[in-house]
Coordinates of C-alpha atoms in Angstrom, one line a residue:
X153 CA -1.7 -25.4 -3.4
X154 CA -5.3 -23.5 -3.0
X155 CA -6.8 -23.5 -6.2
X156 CA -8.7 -20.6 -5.4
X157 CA -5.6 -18.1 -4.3
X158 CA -5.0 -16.2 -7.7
X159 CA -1.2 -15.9 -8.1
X160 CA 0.4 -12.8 -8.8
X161 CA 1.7 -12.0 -12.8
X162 CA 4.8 -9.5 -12.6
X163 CA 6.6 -8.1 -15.3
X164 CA 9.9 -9.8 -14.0
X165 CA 12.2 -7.7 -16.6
X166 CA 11.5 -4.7 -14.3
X167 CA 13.8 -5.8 -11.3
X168 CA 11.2 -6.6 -8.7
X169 CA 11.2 -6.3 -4.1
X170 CA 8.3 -7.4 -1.9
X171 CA 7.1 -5.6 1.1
X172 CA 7.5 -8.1 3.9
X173 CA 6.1 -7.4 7.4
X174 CA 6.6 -10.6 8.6
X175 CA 3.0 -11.5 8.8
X176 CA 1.1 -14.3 7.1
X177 CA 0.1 -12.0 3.9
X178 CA 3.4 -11.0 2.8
X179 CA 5.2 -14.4 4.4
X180 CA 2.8 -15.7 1.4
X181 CA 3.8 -13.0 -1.3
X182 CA 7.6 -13.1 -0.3
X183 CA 6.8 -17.2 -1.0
X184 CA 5.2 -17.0 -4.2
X185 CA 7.0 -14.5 -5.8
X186 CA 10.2 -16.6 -4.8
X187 CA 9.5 -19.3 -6.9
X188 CA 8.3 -17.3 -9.6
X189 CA 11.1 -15.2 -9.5
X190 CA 13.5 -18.9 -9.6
X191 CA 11.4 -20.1 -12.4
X192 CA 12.2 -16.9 -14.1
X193 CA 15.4 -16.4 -13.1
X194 CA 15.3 -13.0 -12.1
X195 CA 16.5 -11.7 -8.6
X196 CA 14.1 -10.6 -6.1
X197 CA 14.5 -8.5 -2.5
X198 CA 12.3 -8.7 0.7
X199 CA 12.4 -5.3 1.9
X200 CA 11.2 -5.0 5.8
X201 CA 10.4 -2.1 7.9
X202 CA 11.4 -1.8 12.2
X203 CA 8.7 0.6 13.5
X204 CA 10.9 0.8 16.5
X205 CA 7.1 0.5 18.1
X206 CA 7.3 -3.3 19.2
X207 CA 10.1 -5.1 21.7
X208 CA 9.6 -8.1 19.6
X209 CA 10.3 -6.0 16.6
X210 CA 14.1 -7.2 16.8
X211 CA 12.8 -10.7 16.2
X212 CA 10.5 -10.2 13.3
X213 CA 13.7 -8.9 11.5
X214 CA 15.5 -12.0 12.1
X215 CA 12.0 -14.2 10.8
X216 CA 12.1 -12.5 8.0
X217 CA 16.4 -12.3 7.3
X218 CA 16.2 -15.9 8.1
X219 CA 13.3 -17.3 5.7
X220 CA 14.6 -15.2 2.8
X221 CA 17.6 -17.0 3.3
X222 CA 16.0 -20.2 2.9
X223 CA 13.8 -19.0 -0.2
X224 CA 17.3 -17.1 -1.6
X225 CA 15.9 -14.1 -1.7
X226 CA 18.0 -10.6 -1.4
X227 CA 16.9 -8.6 1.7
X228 CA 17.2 -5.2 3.4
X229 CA 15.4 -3.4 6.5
X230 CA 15.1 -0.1 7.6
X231 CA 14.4 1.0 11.2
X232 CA 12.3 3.9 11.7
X233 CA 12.6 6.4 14.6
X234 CA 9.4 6.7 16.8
X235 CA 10.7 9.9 18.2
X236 CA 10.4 11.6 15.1
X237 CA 6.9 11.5 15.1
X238 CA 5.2 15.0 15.2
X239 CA 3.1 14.7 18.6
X240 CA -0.2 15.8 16.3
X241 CA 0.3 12.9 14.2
X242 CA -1.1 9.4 14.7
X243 CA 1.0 6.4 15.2
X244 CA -1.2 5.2 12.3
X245 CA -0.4 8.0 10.1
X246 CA 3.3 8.8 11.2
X247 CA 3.9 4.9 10.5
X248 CA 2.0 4.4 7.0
X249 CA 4.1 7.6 5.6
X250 CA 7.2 6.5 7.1
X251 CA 7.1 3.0 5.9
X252 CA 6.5 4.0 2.2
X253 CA 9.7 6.4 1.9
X254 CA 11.5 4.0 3.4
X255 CA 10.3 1.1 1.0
X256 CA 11.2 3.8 -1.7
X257 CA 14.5 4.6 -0.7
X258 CA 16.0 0.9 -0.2
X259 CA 14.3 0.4 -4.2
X260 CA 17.0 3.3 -5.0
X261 CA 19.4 2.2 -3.1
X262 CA 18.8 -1.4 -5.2
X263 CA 17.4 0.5 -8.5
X264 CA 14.3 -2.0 -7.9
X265 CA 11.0 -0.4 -10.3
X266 CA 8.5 -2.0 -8.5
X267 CA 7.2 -3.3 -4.8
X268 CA 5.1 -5.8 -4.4
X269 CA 2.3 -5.3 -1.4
X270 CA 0.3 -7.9 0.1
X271 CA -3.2 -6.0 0.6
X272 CA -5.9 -8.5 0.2
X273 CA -9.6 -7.9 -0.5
X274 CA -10.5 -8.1 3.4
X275 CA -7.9 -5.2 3.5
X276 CA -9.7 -3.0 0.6
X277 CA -13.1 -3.6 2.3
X278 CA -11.7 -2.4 5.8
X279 CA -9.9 0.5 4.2
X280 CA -13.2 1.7 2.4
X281 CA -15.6 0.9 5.7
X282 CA -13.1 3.8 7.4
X283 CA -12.7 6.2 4.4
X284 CA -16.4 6.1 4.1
X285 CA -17.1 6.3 8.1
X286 CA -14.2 9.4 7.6
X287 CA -17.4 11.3 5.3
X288 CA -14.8 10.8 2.3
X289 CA -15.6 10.9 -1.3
X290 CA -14.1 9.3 -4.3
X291 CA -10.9 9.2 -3.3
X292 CA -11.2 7.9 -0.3
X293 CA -13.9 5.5 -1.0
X294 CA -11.9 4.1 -4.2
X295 CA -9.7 2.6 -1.6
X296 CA -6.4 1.1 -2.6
X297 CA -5.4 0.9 -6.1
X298 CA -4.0 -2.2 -7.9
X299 CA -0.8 -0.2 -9.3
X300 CA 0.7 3.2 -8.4
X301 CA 3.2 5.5 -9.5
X302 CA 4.6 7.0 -6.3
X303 CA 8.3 8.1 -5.8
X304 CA 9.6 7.1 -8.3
X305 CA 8.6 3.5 -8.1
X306 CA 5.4 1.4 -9.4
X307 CA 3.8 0.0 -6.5
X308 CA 1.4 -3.1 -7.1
X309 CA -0.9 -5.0 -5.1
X310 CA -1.8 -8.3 -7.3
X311 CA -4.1 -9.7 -4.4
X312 CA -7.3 -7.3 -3.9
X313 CA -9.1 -10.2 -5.7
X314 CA -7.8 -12.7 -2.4
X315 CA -9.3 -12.9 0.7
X316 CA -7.4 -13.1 4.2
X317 CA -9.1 -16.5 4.1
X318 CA -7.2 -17.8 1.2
X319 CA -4.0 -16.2 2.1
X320 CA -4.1 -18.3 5.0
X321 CA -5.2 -21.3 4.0
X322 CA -2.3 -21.7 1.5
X323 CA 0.0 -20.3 4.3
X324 CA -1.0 -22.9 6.5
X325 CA -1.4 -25.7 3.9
X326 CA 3.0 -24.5 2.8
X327 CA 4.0 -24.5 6.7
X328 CA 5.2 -20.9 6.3
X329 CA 6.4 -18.9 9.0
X330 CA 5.3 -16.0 10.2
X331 CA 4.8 -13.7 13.1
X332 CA 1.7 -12.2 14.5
X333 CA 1.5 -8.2 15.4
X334 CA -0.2 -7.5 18.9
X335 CA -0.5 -4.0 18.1
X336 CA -3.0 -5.2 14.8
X337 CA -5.5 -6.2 18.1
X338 CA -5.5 -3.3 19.7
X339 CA -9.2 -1.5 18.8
X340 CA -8.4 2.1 19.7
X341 CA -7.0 2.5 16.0
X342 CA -9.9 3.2 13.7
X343 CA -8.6 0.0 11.4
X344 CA -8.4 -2.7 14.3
X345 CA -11.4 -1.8 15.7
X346 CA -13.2 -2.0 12.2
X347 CA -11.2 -5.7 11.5
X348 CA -12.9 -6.6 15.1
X349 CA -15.8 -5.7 14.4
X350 CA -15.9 -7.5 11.3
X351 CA -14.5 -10.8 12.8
X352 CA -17.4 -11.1 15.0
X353 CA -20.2 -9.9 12.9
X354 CA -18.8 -10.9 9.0
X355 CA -20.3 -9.5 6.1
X356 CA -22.8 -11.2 4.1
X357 CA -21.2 -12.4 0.4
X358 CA -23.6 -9.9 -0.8
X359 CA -23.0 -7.5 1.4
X360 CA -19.2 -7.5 0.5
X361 CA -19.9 -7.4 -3.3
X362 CA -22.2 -4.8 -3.0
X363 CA -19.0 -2.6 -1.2
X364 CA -16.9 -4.2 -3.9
X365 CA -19.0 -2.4 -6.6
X366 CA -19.3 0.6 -4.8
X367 CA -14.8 0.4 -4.6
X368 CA -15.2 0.3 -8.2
X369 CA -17.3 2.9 -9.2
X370 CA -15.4 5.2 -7.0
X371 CA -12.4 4.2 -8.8
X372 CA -13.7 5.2 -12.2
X373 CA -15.6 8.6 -10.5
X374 CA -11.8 9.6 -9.2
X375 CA -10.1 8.6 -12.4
X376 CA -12.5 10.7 -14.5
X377 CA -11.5 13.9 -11.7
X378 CA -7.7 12.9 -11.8
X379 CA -7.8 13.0 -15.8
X380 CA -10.1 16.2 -15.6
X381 CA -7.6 17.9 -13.3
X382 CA -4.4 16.8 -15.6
X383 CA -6.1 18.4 -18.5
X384 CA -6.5 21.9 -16.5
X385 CA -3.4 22.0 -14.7
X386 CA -1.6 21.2 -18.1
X387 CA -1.9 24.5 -19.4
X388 CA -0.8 26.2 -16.0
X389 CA 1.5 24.1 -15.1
X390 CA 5.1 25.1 -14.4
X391 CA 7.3 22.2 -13.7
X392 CA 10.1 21.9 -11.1
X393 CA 13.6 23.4 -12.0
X394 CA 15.8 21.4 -9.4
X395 CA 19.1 23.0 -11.5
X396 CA 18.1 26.3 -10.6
X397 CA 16.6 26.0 -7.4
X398 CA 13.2 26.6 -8.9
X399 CA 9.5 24.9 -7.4
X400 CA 7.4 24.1 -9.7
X401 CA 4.1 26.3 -9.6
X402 CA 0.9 27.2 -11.1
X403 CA 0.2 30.0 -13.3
X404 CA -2.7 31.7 -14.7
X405 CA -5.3 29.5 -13.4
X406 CA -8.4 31.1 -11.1
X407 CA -10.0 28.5 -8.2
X408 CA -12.8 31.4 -8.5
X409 CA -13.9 29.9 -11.7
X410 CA -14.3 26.1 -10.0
X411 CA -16.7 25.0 -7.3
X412 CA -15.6 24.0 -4.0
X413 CA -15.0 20.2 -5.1
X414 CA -13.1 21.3 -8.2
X415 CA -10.9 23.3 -6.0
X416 CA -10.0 20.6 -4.2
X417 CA -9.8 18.2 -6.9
X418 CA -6.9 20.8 -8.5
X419 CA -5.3 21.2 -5.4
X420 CA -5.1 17.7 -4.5
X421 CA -4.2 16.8 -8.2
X422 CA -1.6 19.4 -8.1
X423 CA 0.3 18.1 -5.0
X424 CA 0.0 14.8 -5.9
X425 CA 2.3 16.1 -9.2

């Protein structure tokens, strides 16, 4: 075992699925979490998601089926429908927004409260480089977030403190399988091309502690608006009336009275309600 890798601590009472792509991060996860959820003795699903983007796709469904299997772990997979995508949409973002309702319905369909994700700290770092490339503020700078409410369903990430490093070196050190993606190397998405550029000229270990620091103060500058734009929208607030056929609305409240960034703040706030 890697001393170093920092396993995950999950609140096993709340019945608990991993997000398993198949490759070496969540092949680790889905390993861990296993024997956690065996020492335990609590039940735990590997849910996967088919792009329908890949030929080999059929066959990461069976790596997975089969090693959860082996481990004893429940599983599931959806298969997504690439011709639904809205021709203005990116693969990127048709995919990402796809793949989370369908994590979230297979936790319905198996009342699961919580999915495990496999982001890493290489992962945060990419995902700020492009928010902050994108001219984003604090919400996109803050990156990912160690636990989210989304859906219906609490969605953690325990490894932003690992690095890919790590994650592979205990994958390698366990023998476990997994597959590699060839669309993850192909540098016209905005992500790949960052990870390339990356691989070739790696960040200093001061250089990725100073982005580090700048994740986190982003995080507390966007929880101070979120908490700022509850307390508003609070007293305007009319919720959803599903029985009656009713939205949920705002009432009362003038965007003349905010700037520009508190406008957006609300609306975004709002939405995200």
């Amino acid at each position: 075992m890697n001393p170093e890798l920092t396993f995950p601590k999950l609140n096993w009472h709340i019945p608990t699925a991993v997000a398993v792509s198949g490759g070496v991060d969540s092949m680790s996860m889905l390993t861990v979490l296993a024997e956690q959820a065996k020492v335990n003795g609590q039940p735990l699903w590997a849910f996967h998601i088919h792009h329908g983007l890949q030929t080999q796709a059929d066959e990461w469904v069976e790596t997975v089926r089969k090693y959860c299997a082996q481990l004893g772990v429940g599983f599931d997979a959806r298969r997504l429908d690439a011709n639904a995508r809205e021709p203005a949409q990116s693969i990127e973002e048709w995919a990402r927004h796809e793949r989370y309702h369908a994590l979230a319905d297979m936790a319905r369909a198996h009342d699961i409260g919580q999915i495990v994700l496999a982001h890493h700290q290489d992962d945060q770092i990419e995902t700020y480089l492009l928010q902050t490339a994108r001219g984003a503020g604090a919400r996109g700078q803050s990156a990912m977030p160690e636990r989210l409410v989304r859906h219906g369903v609490t969605w953690l990430r325990p490894w932003l403190g690992a690095t890919r490093a790590q994650i592979e070196q205990y994958a390698h050190a366990h023998q476990i399988p997994f597959i590699h993606d060839p669309s993850n190397d192909d540098t016209r998405f905005s992500r790949n091309a960052i990870r390339a550029q990356l691989k070739y000229s790696p960040l200093s270990v001061e250089q990725r502690q100073d982005i580090l620091n700048h994740i986190a103060d982003a995080q507390v500058q966007l929880h101070a608006q979120q908490t700022w734009a509850q307390d508003v929208l609070r007293q305007h607030d009319i919720p959803h009336r599903p029985e009656i056929g009713e939205c949920g609305r705002l009432h009362g409240v003038h965007l003349c009275d905010y700037t520009a960034e508190q406008q957006q703040v609300l609306i975004r706030e709002w939405l995200a309600h």
